[in-house]
mmCIF file of C-alpha atoms and ligand atoms in Angstrom:
data_model
loop_
_atom_site.group_PDB
_atom_site.id
_atom_site.type_symbol
_atom_site.label_atom_id
_atom_site.label_comp_id
_atom_site.label_asym_id
_atom_site.label_seq_id
_atom_site.Cartn_x
_atom_site.Cartn_y
_atom_site.Cartn_z
ATOM 1 C CA ASP A 475 -49.261 -41.471 88.007
ATOM 2 C CA LYS A 476 -52.960 -40.790 88.371
ATOM 3 C CA PRO A 477 -54.992 -40.170 85.216
ATOM 4 C CA TRP A 478 -55.487 -36.487 84.441
ATOM 5 C CA THR A 479 -58.878 -34.933 85.099
ATOM 6 C CA VAL A 480 -60.325 -31.584 84.078
ATOM 7 C CA PRO A 481 -60.187 -30.088 87.620
ATOM 8 C CA ALA A 482 -56.551 -31.226 87.940
ATOM 9 C CA LEU A 483 -55.608 -28.813 85.150
ATOM 10 C CA ALA A 484 -56.591 -25.819 87.294
ATOM 11 C CA ASP A 485 -54.667 -27.343 90.218
ATOM 12 C CA ALA A 486 -51.590 -27.620 87.980
ATOM 13 C CA LYS A 487 -51.798 -23.928 87.084
ATOM 14 C CA ARG A 488 -52.091 -22.970 90.762
ATOM 15 C CA ALA A 489 -49.088 -25.165 91.588
ATOM 16 C CA GLY A 490 -47.017 -23.767 88.701
ATOM 17 C CA ARG A 491 -46.726 -27.263 87.221
ATOM 18 C CA LYS A 492 -46.310 -26.898 83.432
ATOM 19 C CA LEU A 493 -48.496 -28.990 81.112
ATOM 20 C CA ALA A 494 -46.972 -30.932 78.195
ATOM 21 C CA MET A 495 -49.383 -31.496 75.310
ATOM 22 C CA LEU A 496 -48.893 -33.120 71.900
ATOM 23 C CA THR A 497 -51.209 -34.070 69.073
ATOM 24 C CA ALA A 498 -51.903 -37.673 68.070
ATOM 25 C CA TYR A 499 -54.086 -39.282 65.444
ATOM 26 C CA ASP A 500 -53.756 -43.027 66.023
ATOM 27 C CA ALA A 501 -53.546 -45.635 68.785
ATOM 28 C CA VAL A 502 -49.839 -46.475 68.650
ATOM 29 C CA PHE A 503 -48.560 -42.905 68.812
ATOM 30 C CA ALA A 504 -51.157 -42.177 71.489
ATOM 31 C CA ARG A 505 -49.779 -45.016 73.604
ATOM 32 C CA VAL A 506 -46.164 -43.850 73.210
ATOM 33 C CA LEU A 507 -47.120 -40.278 74.129
ATOM 34 C CA ASP A 508 -49.197 -41.431 77.099
ATOM 35 C CA GLN A 509 -46.502 -43.755 78.438
ATOM 36 C CA ASN A 510 -43.714 -41.208 78.129
ATOM 37 C CA GLY A 511 -45.190 -38.290 79.972
ATOM 38 C CA ALA A 512 -47.620 -36.319 77.796
ATOM 39 C CA ASP A 513 -50.256 -34.783 80.078
ATOM 40 C CA LEU A 514 -52.697 -33.784 77.352
ATOM 41 C CA ILE A 515 -53.253 -35.314 73.936
ATOM 42 C CA LEU A 516 -55.086 -33.421 71.230
ATOM 43 C CA VAL A 517 -56.772 -34.940 68.212
ATOM 44 C CA GLY A 518 -56.300 -31.704 66.304
ATOM 45 C CA ASP A 519 -57.924 -30.673 63.074
ATOM 46 C CA SER A 520 -54.273 -30.303 62.015
ATOM 47 C CA LEU A 521 -55.017 -33.835 60.789
ATOM 48 C CA GLY A 522 -56.378 -32.125 57.686
ATOM 49 C CA MET A 523 -52.810 -31.136 56.879
ATOM 50 C CA VAL A 524 -50.653 -33.927 58.344
ATOM 51 C CA VAL A 525 -52.969 -36.932 57.802
ATOM 52 C CA LYS A 526 -55.219 -35.962 54.898
ATOM 53 C CA GLY A 527 -52.602 -33.846 53.108
ATOM 54 C CA HIS A 528 -54.583 -30.655 52.549
ATOM 55 C CA ALA A 529 -53.214 -27.102 52.651
ATOM 56 C CA SER A 530 -55.491 -26.053 55.516
ATOM 57 C CA THR A 531 -57.727 -27.472 58.256
ATOM 58 C CA LEU A 532 -60.952 -26.457 56.493
ATOM 59 C CA PRO A 533 -61.679 -29.848 54.808
ATOM 60 C CA VAL A 534 -61.785 -31.693 58.158
ATOM 61 C CA THR A 535 -65.148 -33.156 59.186
ATOM 62 C CA VAL A 536 -66.645 -34.305 62.485
ATOM 63 C CA ASP A 537 -66.467 -37.867 61.089
ATOM 64 C CA ASP A 538 -62.689 -37.453 60.649
ATOM 65 C CA ILE A 539 -62.147 -36.190 64.190
ATOM 66 C CA ALA A 540 -64.445 -38.869 65.659
ATOM 67 C CA TYR A 541 -62.613 -41.664 63.789
ATOM 68 C CA HIS A 542 -59.185 -40.526 65.002
ATOM 69 C CA THR A 543 -60.450 -39.759 68.528
ATOM 70 C CA ALA A 544 -61.769 -43.307 68.900
ATOM 71 C CA ALA A 545 -58.399 -44.678 67.741
ATOM 72 C CA VAL A 546 -56.351 -42.429 70.031
ATOM 73 C CA ALA A 547 -58.599 -43.151 73.036
ATOM 74 C CA THR A 548 -57.687 -46.859 72.910
ATOM 75 C CA GLY A 549 -54.031 -45.957 73.568
ATOM 76 C CA LEU A 550 -54.509 -43.788 76.655
ATOM 77 C CA GLN A 551 -54.327 -44.547 80.372
ATOM 78 C CA ARG A 552 -53.146 -41.302 81.914
ATOM 79 C CA ALA A 553 -53.296 -38.373 79.483
ATOM 80 C CA LEU A 554 -56.416 -36.208 79.128
ATOM 81 C CA LEU A 555 -57.876 -36.461 75.618
ATOM 82 C CA ILE A 556 -59.042 -33.314 73.819
ATOM 83 C CA ALA A 557 -60.664 -33.309 70.364
ATOM 84 C CA ASP A 558 -61.067 -30.349 68.012
ATOM 85 C CA LEU A 559 -64.428 -29.169 66.772
ATOM 86 C CA PRO A 560 -63.627 -28.868 63.058
ATOM 87 C CA PHE A 561 -64.589 -26.009 60.728
ATOM 88 C CA GLN A 562 -68.222 -24.920 61.277
ATOM 89 C CA ALA A 563 -69.008 -27.740 63.708
ATOM 90 C CA ASP A 564 -69.242 -24.874 66.216
ATOM 91 C CA ALA A 565 -71.330 -22.601 63.967
ATOM 92 C CA THR A 566 -74.422 -22.982 66.164
ATOM 93 C CA PRO A 567 -74.883 -24.297 69.704
ATOM 94 C CA GLU A 568 -77.009 -27.207 68.438
ATOM 95 C CA ARG A 569 -74.452 -28.297 65.850
ATOM 96 C CA ALA A 570 -71.696 -27.978 68.409
ATOM 97 C CA LEU A 571 -73.622 -30.075 70.939
ATOM 98 C CA ASP A 572 -74.161 -32.842 68.364
ATOM 99 C CA ALA A 573 -70.507 -32.836 67.327
ATOM 100 C CA ALA A 574 -69.134 -32.593 70.875
ATOM 101 C CA THR A 575 -71.411 -35.403 72.055
ATOM 102 C CA ARG A 576 -70.052 -37.653 69.320
ATOM 103 C CA LEU A 577 -66.469 -36.748 70.231
ATOM 104 C CA LEU A 578 -67.001 -37.396 73.947
ATOM 105 C CA GLN A 579 -68.694 -40.692 73.087
ATOM 106 C CA ALA A 580 -65.628 -41.535 70.974
ATOM 107 C CA GLY A 581 -63.467 -41.021 74.071
ATOM 108 C CA ALA A 582 -62.590 -37.314 74.245
ATOM 109 C CA GLN A 583 -62.810 -35.619 77.647
ATOM 110 C CA MET A 584 -62.861 -32.069 76.306
ATOM 111 C CA VAL A 585 -63.484 -30.347 72.976
ATOM 112 C CA LYS A 586 -61.584 -27.359 71.621
ATOM 113 C CA LEU A 587 -62.958 -24.565 69.484
ATOM 114 C CA GLU A 588 -61.375 -21.495 67.929
ATOM 115 C CA GLY A 589 -62.239 -17.857 68.442
ATOM 116 C CA ALA A 590 -64.190 -15.660 70.840
ATOM 117 C CA GLY A 591 -66.839 -13.966 68.712
ATOM 118 C CA PRO A 592 -70.250 -13.616 70.379
ATOM 119 C CA HIS A 593 -71.564 -16.840 68.828
ATOM 120 C CA LYS A 594 -68.449 -18.742 69.907
ATOM 121 C CA LEU A 595 -68.902 -17.580 73.505
ATOM 122 C CA ASP A 596 -72.541 -18.712 73.281
ATOM 123 C CA VAL A 597 -71.348 -22.135 72.107
ATOM 124 C CA ILE A 598 -68.849 -22.413 74.969
ATOM 125 C CA ARG A 599 -71.555 -21.570 77.530
ATOM 126 C CA TYR A 600 -74.033 -23.954 75.866
ATOM 127 C CA LEU A 601 -71.594 -26.885 75.951
ATOM 128 C CA VAL A 602 -70.313 -26.232 79.463
ATOM 129 C CA GLU A 603 -73.900 -26.013 80.795
ATOM 130 C CA ARG A 604 -74.404 -29.462 79.243
ATOM 131 C CA GLU A 605 -71.394 -31.026 81.000
ATOM 132 C CA ILE A 606 -68.991 -30.815 78.078
ATOM 133 C CA PRO A 607 -65.583 -29.380 79.073
ATOM 134 C CA VAL A 608 -64.242 -26.880 76.543
ATOM 135 C CA SER A 609 -60.850 -25.496 75.575
ATOM 136 C CA GLY A 610 -60.617 -22.167 73.793
ATOM 137 C CA HIS A 611 -58.041 -21.360 71.092
ATOM 138 C CA LEU A 612 -56.996 -17.776 70.271
ATOM 139 C CA GLY A 613 -54.333 -15.956 68.279
ATOM 140 C CA MET A 614 -53.470 -17.534 64.929
ATOM 141 C CA THR A 615 -56.597 -19.672 64.637
ATOM 142 C CA PRO A 616 -56.072 -21.848 61.529
ATOM 143 C CA GLN A 617 -59.806 -21.998 60.707
ATOM 144 C CA SER A 618 -59.534 -18.204 60.072
ATOM 145 C CA VAL A 619 -56.854 -18.700 57.381
ATOM 146 C CA LEU A 620 -58.904 -17.143 54.577
ATOM 147 C CA ARG A 621 -59.628 -13.963 56.552
ATOM 148 C CA PHE A 622 -56.016 -13.746 57.799
ATOM 149 C CA GLY A 623 -54.653 -14.378 54.280
ATOM 150 C CA GLY A 624 -52.265 -17.061 55.531
ATOM 151 C CA PHE A 625 -50.817 -18.466 58.742
ATOM 152 C CA LYS A 626 -49.529 -15.234 60.292
ATOM 153 C CA VAL A 627 -48.542 -14.158 63.790
ATOM 154 C CA GLN A 628 -51.473 -12.377 65.493
ATOM 155 C CA GLY A 629 -51.669 -9.701 68.194
ATOM 156 C CA ARG A 630 -48.646 -7.669 67.107
ATOM 157 C CA GLU A 631 -50.415 -4.267 67.118
ATOM 158 C CA GLU A 632 -51.482 -2.877 70.490
ATOM 159 C CA ARG A 633 -55.193 -2.821 69.546
ATOM 160 C CA ALA A 634 -55.091 -6.471 68.477
ATOM 161 C CA ALA A 635 -53.178 -7.371 71.634
ATOM 162 C CA GLU A 636 -55.776 -5.650 73.821
ATOM 163 C CA LYS A 637 -58.572 -7.462 71.937
ATOM 164 C CA LEU A 638 -56.846 -10.803 72.520
ATOM 165 C CA ARG A 639 -56.498 -10.072 76.248
ATOM 166 C CA GLU A 640 -60.234 -9.299 76.434
ATOM 167 C CA ASP A 641 -61.114 -12.384 74.385
ATOM 168 C CA ALA A 642 -59.053 -14.616 76.676
ATOM 169 C CA LEU A 643 -60.930 -13.421 79.745
ATOM 170 C CA ALA A 644 -64.272 -13.803 77.926
ATOM 171 C CA VAL A 645 -63.462 -17.416 76.984
ATOM 172 C CA ALA A 646 -62.661 -18.226 80.619
ATOM 173 C CA GLU A 647 -65.751 -16.336 81.815
ATOM 174 C CA ALA A 648 -67.901 -18.396 79.395
ATOM 175 C CA GLY A 649 -66.705 -21.517 81.213
ATOM 176 C CA ALA A 650 -63.732 -22.863 79.274
ATOM 177 C CA SER A 651 -61.217 -24.959 81.241
ATOM 178 C CA LEU A 652 -58.147 -24.408 79.046
ATOM 179 C CA LEU A 653 -56.930 -21.900 76.443
ATOM 180 C CA VAL A 654 -54.555 -22.551 73.536
ATOM 181 C CA LEU A 655 -52.613 -19.482 72.358
ATOM 182 C CA GLU A 656 -51.149 -19.919 68.871
ATOM 183 C CA CYS A 657 -48.515 -17.693 67.238
ATOM 184 C CA VAL A 658 -48.679 -14.573 69.362
ATOM 185 C CA PRO A 659 -45.798 -12.469 70.714
ATOM 186 C CA SER A 660 -44.237 -13.814 73.938
ATOM 187 C CA ALA A 661 -45.027 -10.708 75.986
ATOM 188 C CA LEU A 662 -48.703 -10.872 75.017
ATOM 189 C CA ALA A 663 -48.936 -14.583 75.905
ATOM 190 C CA GLN A 664 -47.216 -13.761 79.202
ATOM 191 C CA SER A 665 -49.755 -11.060 80.127
ATOM 192 C CA VAL A 666 -52.692 -13.256 79.050
ATOM 193 C CA THR A 667 -51.315 -16.133 81.144
ATOM 194 C CA ALA A 668 -50.878 -13.908 84.197
ATOM 195 C CA ALA A 669 -54.461 -12.613 83.920
ATOM 196 C CA SER A 670 -56.100 -15.921 82.924
ATOM 197 C CA PRO A 671 -57.881 -17.946 85.596
ATOM 198 C CA ILE A 672 -57.521 -21.040 83.359
ATOM 199 C CA PRO A 673 -54.282 -22.652 82.116
ATOM 200 C CA THR A 674 -52.871 -21.367 78.833
ATOM 201 C CA ILE A 675 -51.154 -23.735 76.405
ATOM 202 C CA GLY A 676 -48.814 -22.073 73.938
ATOM 203 C CA ILE A 677 -47.683 -22.954 70.432
ATOM 204 C CA GLY A 678 -45.426 -20.261 69.028
ATOM 205 C CA ALA A 679 -46.425 -18.176 72.052
ATOM 206 C CA GLY A 680 -43.176 -18.080 74.023
ATOM 207 C CA PRO A 681 -42.094 -19.700 77.288
ATOM 208 C CA HIS A 682 -44.478 -18.038 79.765
ATOM 209 C CA CYS A 683 -47.639 -20.070 79.088
ATOM 210 C CA ASP A 684 -48.863 -22.667 81.593
ATOM 211 C CA GLY A 685 -48.099 -25.420 79.092
ATOM 212 C CA GLN A 686 -46.997 -26.085 75.508
ATOM 213 C CA VAL A 687 -48.319 -28.018 72.528
ATOM 214 C CA LEU A 688 -46.716 -29.156 69.273
ATOM 215 C CA VAL A 689 -48.059 -31.108 66.317
ATOM 216 C CA LEU A 690 -46.719 -34.692 66.390
ATOM 217 C CA HIS A 691 -45.135 -34.612 62.938
ATOM 218 C CA ASP A 692 -43.426 -31.272 63.643
ATOM 219 C CA PHE A 693 -41.890 -32.334 66.935
ATOM 220 C CA LEU A 694 -40.561 -35.512 65.258
ATOM 221 C CA GLY A 695 -38.900 -33.352 62.609
ATOM 222 C CA LEU A 696 -40.942 -34.788 59.745
ATOM 223 C CA ASP A 697 -41.222 -32.672 56.623
ATOM 224 C CA SER A 698 -44.955 -32.065 56.288
ATOM 225 C CA GLY A 699 -44.553 -30.362 52.919
ATOM 226 C CA HIS A 700 -45.407 -27.002 54.501
ATOM 227 C CA ARG A 701 -42.978 -24.285 55.553
ATOM 228 C CA ARG A 702 -41.666 -25.176 59.014
ATOM 229 C CA PRO A 703 -42.608 -22.447 61.502
ATOM 230 C CA LYS A 704 -39.871 -21.071 63.758
ATOM 231 C CA PHE A 705 -41.544 -22.371 66.942
ATOM 232 C CA VAL A 706 -40.991 -26.008 65.931
ATOM 233 C CA LYS A 707 -38.180 -28.079 67.390
ATOM 234 C CA ASP A 708 -37.115 -31.554 66.248
ATOM 235 C CA PHE A 709 -37.097 -33.580 69.467
ATOM 236 C CA LEU A 710 -36.411 -36.854 67.638
ATOM 237 C CA ALA A 711 -32.880 -35.632 66.905
ATOM 238 C CA GLU A 712 -32.430 -35.005 70.625
ATOM 239 C CA GLY A 713 -34.380 -37.987 72.022
ATOM 240 C CA GLY A 714 -33.003 -40.684 69.709
ATOM 241 C CA SER A 715 -36.330 -42.553 69.479
ATOM 242 C CA VAL A 716 -39.995 -41.586 69.453
ATOM 243 C CA ALA A 717 -40.309 -42.482 73.155
ATOM 244 C CA GLY A 718 -37.103 -40.549 73.888
ATOM 245 C CA ALA A 719 -38.359 -37.573 71.923
ATOM 246 C CA VAL A 720 -41.579 -37.495 73.963
ATOM 247 C CA ARG A 721 -39.594 -37.654 77.221
ATOM 248 C CA ALA A 722 -37.203 -34.928 76.034
ATOM 249 C CA TYR A 723 -40.122 -32.691 75.037
ATOM 250 C CA CYS A 724 -42.068 -33.208 78.270
ATOM 251 C CA ASP A 725 -38.943 -32.605 80.390
ATOM 252 C CA ALA A 726 -38.061 -29.486 78.412
ATOM 253 C CA VAL A 727 -41.602 -28.105 78.800
ATOM 254 C CA ARG A 728 -41.705 -28.826 82.547
ATOM 255 C CA ASP A 729 -38.241 -27.396 83.194
ATOM 256 C CA GLY A 730 -38.973 -24.285 81.119
ATOM 257 C CA ASN A 731 -36.258 -25.161 78.575
ATOM 258 C CA PHE A 732 -38.681 -25.251 75.639
ATOM 259 C CA PRO A 733 -39.538 -23.029 73.918
ATOM 260 C CA GLY A 734 -36.335 -21.007 73.816
ATOM 261 C CA ALA A 735 -36.019 -17.427 72.597
ATOM 262 C CA GLU A 736 -35.264 -18.750 69.088
ATOM 263 C CA HIS A 737 -38.729 -20.406 68.964
ATOM 264 C CA ALA A 738 -40.646 -17.275 70.048
ATOM 265 C CA TYR A 739 -42.056 -14.158 68.377
ATOM 266 C CA GLN A 740 -41.120 -10.846 69.981
HETATM 267 O O1 KIV B 809 -55.113 -28.870 65.318
HETATM 268 C C1 KIV B 809 -54.137 -28.771 66.078
HETATM 269 O O2 KIV B 809 -53.180 -29.558 66.055
HETATM 270 C C2 KIV B 809 -54.145 -27.671 67.050
HETATM 271 C C3 KIV B 809 -52.891 -27.413 67.819
HETATM 272 C C4 KIV B 809 -51.805 -26.910 66.946
HETATM 273 C C5 KIV B 809 -53.116 -26.522 68.992
HETATM 274 O O3 KIV B 809 -55.139 -27.013 67.193
HETATM 275 NA NA1 NA B 810 -56.725 -27.315 65.636
#
């Protein structure tokens, strides 16, 4: 298999080829994911919760993401590597450029940032103009946990759903190459995906997205000490080994067998 490239993601959407994404934080897991079919690997700021042990992603720094990105990059041959801009690293275009440059120099091929407020759209444009591919992230954006008052499904009311549809188009218009949709009703993710010129990657967003992502520890059924959301499935139980779990997940995503109705919000 050829290594993934940024333009190939748009080709995959056009071809209806679903994208299987997982998070990783170190070289050995990265290698197992890469060798068993993961298309996209994310060094997520979820590392604040699953690696550092905090209750949210807010304590994560650019140093943290850069350290784990460099480790993960050594394990990859085929998957495209995305790294999160952590809390407030995207507060201004200049800060975002500094952080994103470090993450690309550590081996990332794209950075991801949450939200679609005016200053976030400015940051997306600023990075893309400077040759840094960007993924958006909308819906239940964990860096908004204080404003949301917890990790809650977003876009349930019609006004919020309409806002999310507009935000998704604005993120693509600003130049993003990919869009993560987290914890939104299936029908909303379906309409966003149909309207979006860029691939959508769902997590707790139903089966109609162009791809899916899960956090490594969740998809291996590990107890992270936090309440397990309904969209999580333990693929280790099904796959029998870590490599088998990755293959089972990637097959299930590509065949449209994951997520099922029981993993989705209506
Ligand atoms: O940080 C992370 O792991 C993420 C995914 C859940 C999309 O942003
Ligand atoms: Na994240």
